Structure formats: C-alpha cells, structure tokens
XYZ file of C-alpha atoms in Angstrom:
363
model
C -129.605 -22.469 -70.565
C -128.328 -19.600 -72.691
C -126.384 -20.653 -75.743
C -123.047 -18.922 -76.242
C -123.060 -16.181 -78.850
C -121.736 -17.269 -82.217
C -118.487 -15.539 -83.019
C -118.837 -13.268 -86.021
C -116.675 -14.293 -88.966
C -114.121 -11.649 -89.808
C -114.307 -10.338 -93.387
C -111.478 -11.627 -95.578
C -109.605 -10.244 -98.551
C -111.792 -12.451 -100.763
C -114.931 -10.819 -99.310
C -113.552 -7.369 -100.061
C -112.604 -8.426 -103.585
C -116.121 -9.750 -104.292
C -117.761 -6.575 -103.012
C -115.395 -4.353 -105.006
C -115.723 -6.509 -108.134
C -111.996 -7.148 -108.502
C -109.679 -10.131 -108.336
C -108.464 -11.253 -104.921
C -104.846 -10.508 -105.855
C -105.817 -6.961 -106.866
C -107.645 -6.406 -103.587
C -104.637 -7.719 -101.674
C -102.313 -5.253 -103.452
C -104.678 -2.361 -102.817
C -105.124 -3.241 -99.150
C -101.445 -3.951 -98.607
C -100.199 -0.807 -100.348
C -97.840 -2.645 -102.694
C -97.766 -3.446 -106.368
C -99.548 -1.624 -109.190
C -103.191 -0.639 -108.610
C -105.054 2.190 -110.334
C -106.432 5.003 -108.119
C -110.013 4.130 -109.159
C -109.633 0.464 -108.176
C -107.850 1.373 -104.939
C -110.759 3.651 -104.026
C -113.319 0.897 -104.719
C -111.392 -1.629 -102.672
C -110.988 0.813 -99.783
C -114.708 1.613 -99.793
C -115.579 -2.101 -99.829
C -113.220 -2.783 -96.913
C -114.764 0.021 -94.856
C -118.301 -1.155 -95.615
C -117.471 -4.704 -94.498
C -115.472 -3.670 -91.445
C -112.421 -5.429 -92.843
C -109.291 -5.502 -90.662
C -106.038 -6.559 -92.315
C -104.177 -9.628 -91.113
C -100.934 -7.936 -90.138
C -98.949 -11.168 -89.958
C -100.061 -12.232 -93.425
C -99.357 -8.778 -94.810
C -95.880 -8.720 -93.283
C -95.127 -12.080 -94.883
C -96.212 -10.701 -98.251
C -94.454 -7.336 -98.053
C -91.531 -8.199 -95.775
C -92.586 -5.311 -93.505
C -94.793 -5.353 -90.403
C -94.708 -1.566 -89.868
C -93.925 -2.212 -86.211
C -90.798 -1.512 -84.189
C -89.818 -3.180 -80.939
C -88.839 -1.118 -77.893
C -87.054 -2.857 -75.006
C -86.592 -0.708 -71.884
C -85.245 -1.411 -68.419
C -87.830 0.206 -66.158
C -91.029 1.688 -67.563
C -91.961 3.049 -64.106
C -88.958 5.350 -64.325
C -90.144 8.644 -65.808
C -86.855 8.919 -67.694
C -87.744 5.923 -69.864
C -91.400 6.938 -69.927
C -90.456 10.196 -71.660
C -88.201 8.342 -74.080
C -90.998 5.889 -74.884
C -93.417 8.707 -75.590
C -90.959 10.443 -77.932
C -90.217 7.211 -79.807
C -93.927 6.446 -80.141
C -94.738 9.916 -81.470
C -92.063 9.768 -84.174
C -93.005 6.192 -85.093
C -96.741 6.904 -85.281
C -96.153 9.964 -87.454
C -94.338 7.676 -89.890
C -97.110 5.044 -89.829
C -95.410 2.592 -87.469
C -96.652 1.029 -84.245
C -94.452 0.411 -81.199
C -94.380 -2.904 -79.316
C -93.048 -2.231 -75.803
C -91.356 -4.754 -73.505
C -90.135 -3.977 -69.982
C -87.164 -6.003 -68.685
C -86.848 -4.701 -65.094
C -83.122 -4.332 -65.921
C -82.764 -8.131 -66.121
C -80.383 -9.326 -68.814
C -82.157 -12.662 -69.334
C -85.510 -10.905 -69.798
C -83.921 -8.550 -72.306
C -82.519 -11.423 -74.361
C -85.926 -13.138 -74.351
C -87.637 -9.888 -75.364
C -85.304 -9.356 -78.319
C -85.900 -12.906 -79.558
C -89.674 -12.569 -79.104
C -89.833 -9.295 -81.020
C -87.746 -10.719 -83.857
C -90.140 -13.687 -84.009
C -92.997 -11.160 -84.203
C -91.277 -9.798 -87.329
C -90.754 -6.247 -86.092
C -88.968 -4.103 -88.676
C -86.379 -2.841 -86.194
C -85.462 -2.598 -82.526
C -84.662 0.118 -80.005
C -83.017 -1.460 -76.952
C -81.795 -0.166 -73.585
C -79.055 -2.719 -72.791
C -79.362 -3.996 -69.239
C -75.785 -5.186 -68.860
C -72.289 -4.799 -70.253
C -71.684 -8.536 -70.612
C -73.033 -11.085 -73.104
C -74.343 -9.025 -76.008
C -74.832 -12.099 -78.198
C -78.591 -11.523 -78.496
C -77.975 -7.970 -79.749
C -75.333 -9.081 -82.242
C -77.705 -11.822 -83.410
C -80.438 -9.227 -83.926
C -78.075 -7.100 -86.030
C -77.111 -10.194 -88.050
C -80.737 -10.668 -89.175
C -80.445 -7.479 -91.208
C -83.040 -5.693 -89.125
C -81.696 -2.409 -87.735
C -80.974 -1.994 -84.037
C -80.488 1.308 -82.197
C -79.284 1.412 -78.593
C -80.990 3.920 -76.304
C -79.148 5.661 -73.451
C -76.380 3.050 -73.181
C -73.472 2.388 -75.530
C -72.043 -1.004 -76.468
C -68.727 -1.079 -78.310
C -69.157 -4.779 -79.105
C -72.483 -4.378 -80.965
C -72.548 -3.069 -84.574
C -75.432 -0.695 -83.915
C -76.005 3.034 -83.662
C -76.475 4.398 -80.147
C -77.987 7.623 -78.850
C -77.379 8.796 -75.306
C -76.937 11.795 -73.029
C -73.467 13.281 -72.606
C -73.440 13.675 -68.833
C -69.721 13.952 -68.089
C -69.433 17.784 -68.248
C -72.630 18.222 -66.190
C -71.483 15.696 -63.568
C -68.138 17.439 -63.388
C -69.949 20.750 -62.801
C -72.283 19.293 -60.160
C -69.456 17.540 -58.305
C -67.355 20.686 -58.515
C -70.180 22.638 -56.898
C -70.354 20.114 -54.050
C -66.575 20.192 -53.586
C -66.538 23.990 -53.662
C -69.211 23.948 -50.947
C -66.816 21.967 -48.726
C -68.068 18.407 -49.300
C -65.559 15.568 -49.584
C -67.660 12.508 -48.762
C -70.218 12.384 -51.598
C -72.414 9.272 -51.888
C -73.851 8.175 -55.245
C -76.885 5.815 -55.238
C -77.972 3.762 -58.253
C -80.487 0.967 -58.755
C -78.054 -1.052 -60.862
C -75.747 -3.738 -59.577
C -71.981 -3.870 -60.190
C -70.913 -6.831 -62.310
C -67.326 -6.952 -61.176
C -65.490 -6.418 -57.921
C -62.868 -4.246 -59.585
C -60.950 -1.214 -58.310
C -61.853 0.714 -61.463
C -65.566 0.122 -60.826
C -66.465 -1.552 -64.099
C -70.197 -1.074 -64.209
C -73.421 -2.328 -65.629
C -74.099 0.548 -67.996
C -72.230 3.306 -69.760
C -74.257 6.155 -68.143
C -73.146 5.056 -64.675
C -69.537 4.794 -65.848
C -69.826 8.273 -67.390
C -71.217 9.713 -64.158
C -68.409 8.289 -62.065
C -65.924 9.512 -64.686
C -67.272 13.048 -64.292
C -67.032 12.740 -60.520
C -63.449 11.450 -60.741
C -62.471 14.340 -62.999
C -63.888 16.891 -60.569
C -62.167 15.270 -57.574
C -58.867 15.112 -59.486
C -59.125 18.773 -60.516
C -59.718 19.700 -56.860
C -56.827 17.535 -55.669
C -59.187 15.502 -53.472
C -59.307 11.662 -53.398
C -62.589 10.064 -54.480
C -64.056 7.625 -51.936
C -65.031 4.454 -53.887
C -66.919 3.083 -50.870
C -69.620 5.726 -51.448
C -70.623 4.418 -54.888
C -73.649 2.474 -53.631
C -75.490 -0.028 -55.825
C -78.810 -1.839 -55.533
C -81.266 1.011 -54.804
C -84.023 -0.917 -56.569
C -86.788 -0.472 -53.978
C -87.713 1.973 -51.198
C -86.442 -0.438 -48.549
C -83.159 -1.068 -50.356
C -82.647 2.666 -50.907
C -83.365 3.407 -47.239
C -80.740 0.851 -46.210
C -78.174 2.441 -48.527
C -78.942 5.903 -47.158
C -78.418 4.590 -43.621
C -75.150 2.985 -44.699
C -73.915 6.220 -46.266
C -74.793 8.412 -43.288
C -73.676 6.185 -40.438
C -70.232 5.083 -39.322
C -67.074 6.978 -38.414
C -66.787 8.857 -41.746
C -70.318 9.477 -43.070
C -71.282 11.131 -46.344
C -72.162 14.810 -46.172
C -73.810 14.870 -49.614
C -75.957 12.360 -51.501
C -76.575 12.188 -55.259
C -79.310 9.902 -56.638
C -79.102 8.379 -60.122
C -82.731 9.105 -61.060
C -85.921 10.767 -59.863
C -87.450 7.533 -58.536
C -84.503 6.976 -56.214
C -84.514 10.676 -55.343
C -88.008 10.399 -53.861
C -87.001 7.335 -51.837
C -83.875 9.105 -50.597
C -85.806 12.221 -49.572
C -88.381 10.057 -47.797
C -85.666 8.312 -45.796
C -83.899 11.593 -44.986
C -87.157 13.009 -43.651
C -87.694 9.865 -41.542
C -84.210 10.322 -40.098
C -84.839 14.001 -39.402
C -81.893 15.108 -41.520
C -81.434 18.838 -42.048
C -81.319 19.762 -45.761
C -79.254 21.631 -46.761
C -77.932 22.424 -43.297
C -76.141 19.221 -42.275
C -76.589 17.292 -45.516
C -76.692 18.278 -49.192
C -78.596 16.482 -51.920
C -78.796 16.439 -55.734
C -80.339 14.166 -58.334
C -80.152 13.089 -61.927
C -83.379 13.721 -63.864
C -85.029 17.072 -63.278
C -88.443 15.798 -62.186
C -91.464 18.144 -62.257
C -91.565 18.092 -58.450
C -87.866 18.998 -58.016
C -88.393 22.790 -57.891
C -91.506 22.438 -55.710
C -90.133 20.632 -52.654
C -88.340 22.401 -49.801
C -85.481 22.794 -50.400
C -85.811 22.811 -54.192
C -83.581 20.039 -55.558
C -80.490 20.736 -57.644
C -80.674 18.346 -60.593
C -78.933 17.213 -63.753
C -81.408 17.806 -66.554
C -81.151 15.196 -69.307
C -82.793 15.702 -72.739
C -84.150 12.160 -72.891
C -87.056 13.141 -75.154
C -84.578 14.345 -77.769
C -82.630 11.118 -77.337
C -85.771 9.007 -77.815
C -86.900 10.943 -80.871
C -83.444 10.660 -82.452
C -83.429 6.893 -81.807
C -86.729 6.555 -83.650
C -85.568 8.733 -86.560
C -82.340 6.775 -86.974
C -84.184 3.463 -86.821
C -86.786 4.512 -89.396
C -84.062 5.831 -91.690
C -82.367 2.425 -91.633
C -85.677 0.597 -92.162
C -86.492 2.730 -95.214
C -82.955 2.682 -96.604
C -81.283 -0.721 -96.215
C -77.563 -0.266 -95.777
C -77.962 3.108 -94.060
C -76.796 1.665 -90.752
C -73.228 1.223 -89.545
C -70.797 -1.020 -91.387
C -70.629 -4.330 -89.463
C -66.854 -4.140 -89.549
C -66.624 -0.529 -88.390
C -66.683 0.907 -84.893
C -70.239 1.595 -83.635
C -71.427 5.167 -84.124
C -72.588 7.011 -81.011
C -74.610 10.235 -80.921
C -75.266 12.245 -77.794
C -77.106 15.267 -76.441
C -75.627 17.400 -73.621
C -77.023 17.390 -70.087
C -77.059 20.521 -67.931
C -77.141 21.268 -64.216
C -80.109 23.170 -62.782
C -78.787 24.747 -59.579
C -81.351 25.174 -56.815
C -81.316 25.215 -53.004
C -80.473 21.659 -51.897
C -76.689 22.123 -51.705
C -75.366 23.761 -48.556
C -71.936 24.191 -46.933
C -70.041 21.013 -46.126
C -67.600 20.340 -43.270
C -64.706 21.818 -45.267
C -66.511 25.134 -45.695
C -67.641 25.165 -42.055
C -64.071 24.617 -40.878
C-alpha cells in the first residue's frame, strides 16, 4: 500500500528572517512593504524569500497593513460579452496598480448579489465594484459604504446609495435609433430584455437604470414624432433561448404585431435572430431588427445588424480608476450626505442594413 505523500511545509516569515539574518519583525516589514527597512536589508530579505519559495499569507498581511490589495467585482451575467469587456478593463487597470480582482457572478439575482457583497467584505477586499441587480432593497450596498470601504456602481445608477456610479449615456442614441425606425414607417416596435419588471405600473418602473433610460429615449422619439408608444411591446424575461423565442412569437403574432424588434444585448440578439430564421421571417423586408451592444458578428451577418455601440470598456476602466483613487485617498469618495455622483460615456448608433421600410412607409 502506497503511503500518502507528506505535505511540504510552507516557508514562514521566521524562516525567511533566519536565512536573511534579520529579526522576524524586520522580515515582516520588508515582505509586507510597510514600515522602515533599509534597501540593503530589503534586498537580503527578498533574496531569502525567493530562495525558500516563500509565499506571503495574504490574510495575515491584510490584518497587519489594513489592505488586502484586492477589489471585489460583482456582475450580473459574466456570459454577456458586455460585462466580459467591463471585467477585462477593470482587471487591467487593477493589475497595473498592483491589485487583484475577485469576481462574483450573480445571474442578476438580488439575493445572490447581497450574499456576494457580504462575502467579499468578509474577505477584506479594499473596495467593491457592483452591478446592482435590482432597484429595490439597497441595504447591502449602503452597509458596504458604511464600512468605509469605497463602492463604485457599474452600468446602473442608484440614487439611494452614497457611491459613485459610471454608466453609458444611451438616451440620445436610443432616441436616434427609434427615430430611424419611426422614419422608416414603423409604429409597433418591440423591445426585449432579460430583466424582469418589479412593478406593474403604467410608467414601467424597471429593474435597472439602463432599461429605464432606453425606454425614456424611445418615449422621447415617439413623442417627437407624435406617435403613441405601445407599452405592451416592452417584453421582459428573455433570459434563455426558449424564453426569448416565446417573446418573439408573442411580439409577432396577434391582430397588431410588431414590425420591428430591438434586443437589449448581443446575447438576446442571437436568440432573436435564431427564432426569426426558424419562423422564416424576411429581414429587413417584412421585419426590421436592431440591437444594443455592437457585437463583433453584427456587421458579418446578412443583413448586417444596426446596433447601439456602448463604450463599456471605458466605463469599466473608469470604475477601476475611481475605486483605486478612493482606496489610496480616504475621503476622496462622495460625501455620505450628498447626492451620489454619476459619470457617463456616450453611446452611438452604428447604422447598417437590418432596418427596412415599415407599414407606414409602404402605405
């Protein structure tokens, strides 16, 4: 019978100190990057640590310095390329500054988000970037701010949380896109999103500020054209291919079907296009289509998809910069008693071939 291999003992700070010929406290300061240590001693300690294969105990170091050099990132859907690009930008800025990123995916579930925030705080992250999953119950975010650790909100604003937010200003672009559809003769324009409405309210109070901003842009365009907006075509719950297919069927069937469909992201766009192909729909002959997020495949399909291009990488990078600034300079964040500060980057419409004449134009 083979005996299990004995686990190798990890070198400790005391081992490094003995090899370098210094006191344990001196080795700890040199390894932790705090306190006063001469360059010659720091070099000896570093050489000893490398020779022994020493790896610092990050938890112990964070307890000694008050800093873990990690930031927590809580996103709604990591499979969505939109958040994937944001995550990459945040990671690049953080790594360049010597910080690691701890990522948690919530699947847009509020309870999972609250658990993730508490877990990351328990892990002693130095700050948090969070994509809020819902517009209700922000107690976990306010509690995070109350710890003194900075919080930055990504993509979605919260007026009831004393934190900076960085998002995309989509209203002008949505107004332009909707205006193009209206000018082409479309009046029944369906909008599909994976999120769920929280309230059955005539003003369509929604889960997240980006969705509210998109519908605001649509309303503005309809109002400017003197055309009533059909609230029954704001369709929620496109969280899977099957669910999206059902919503497409709902939008295109019945006595007054949609003549144009707009998807809220590139993941839904693919599911919508798949269902339209299954139904044999003629794009852009009988039906027009557009999408948020200008995916790499959007100009390659036939017809090439008109899309709202959102600078999410800039948004992610700015989130990381703002967070690191607050970590390095306590008090640099918003005043708890003041209104939250929001920063935004403009979206733009990339016009391609997926919008054709609607019934109004044909008449």
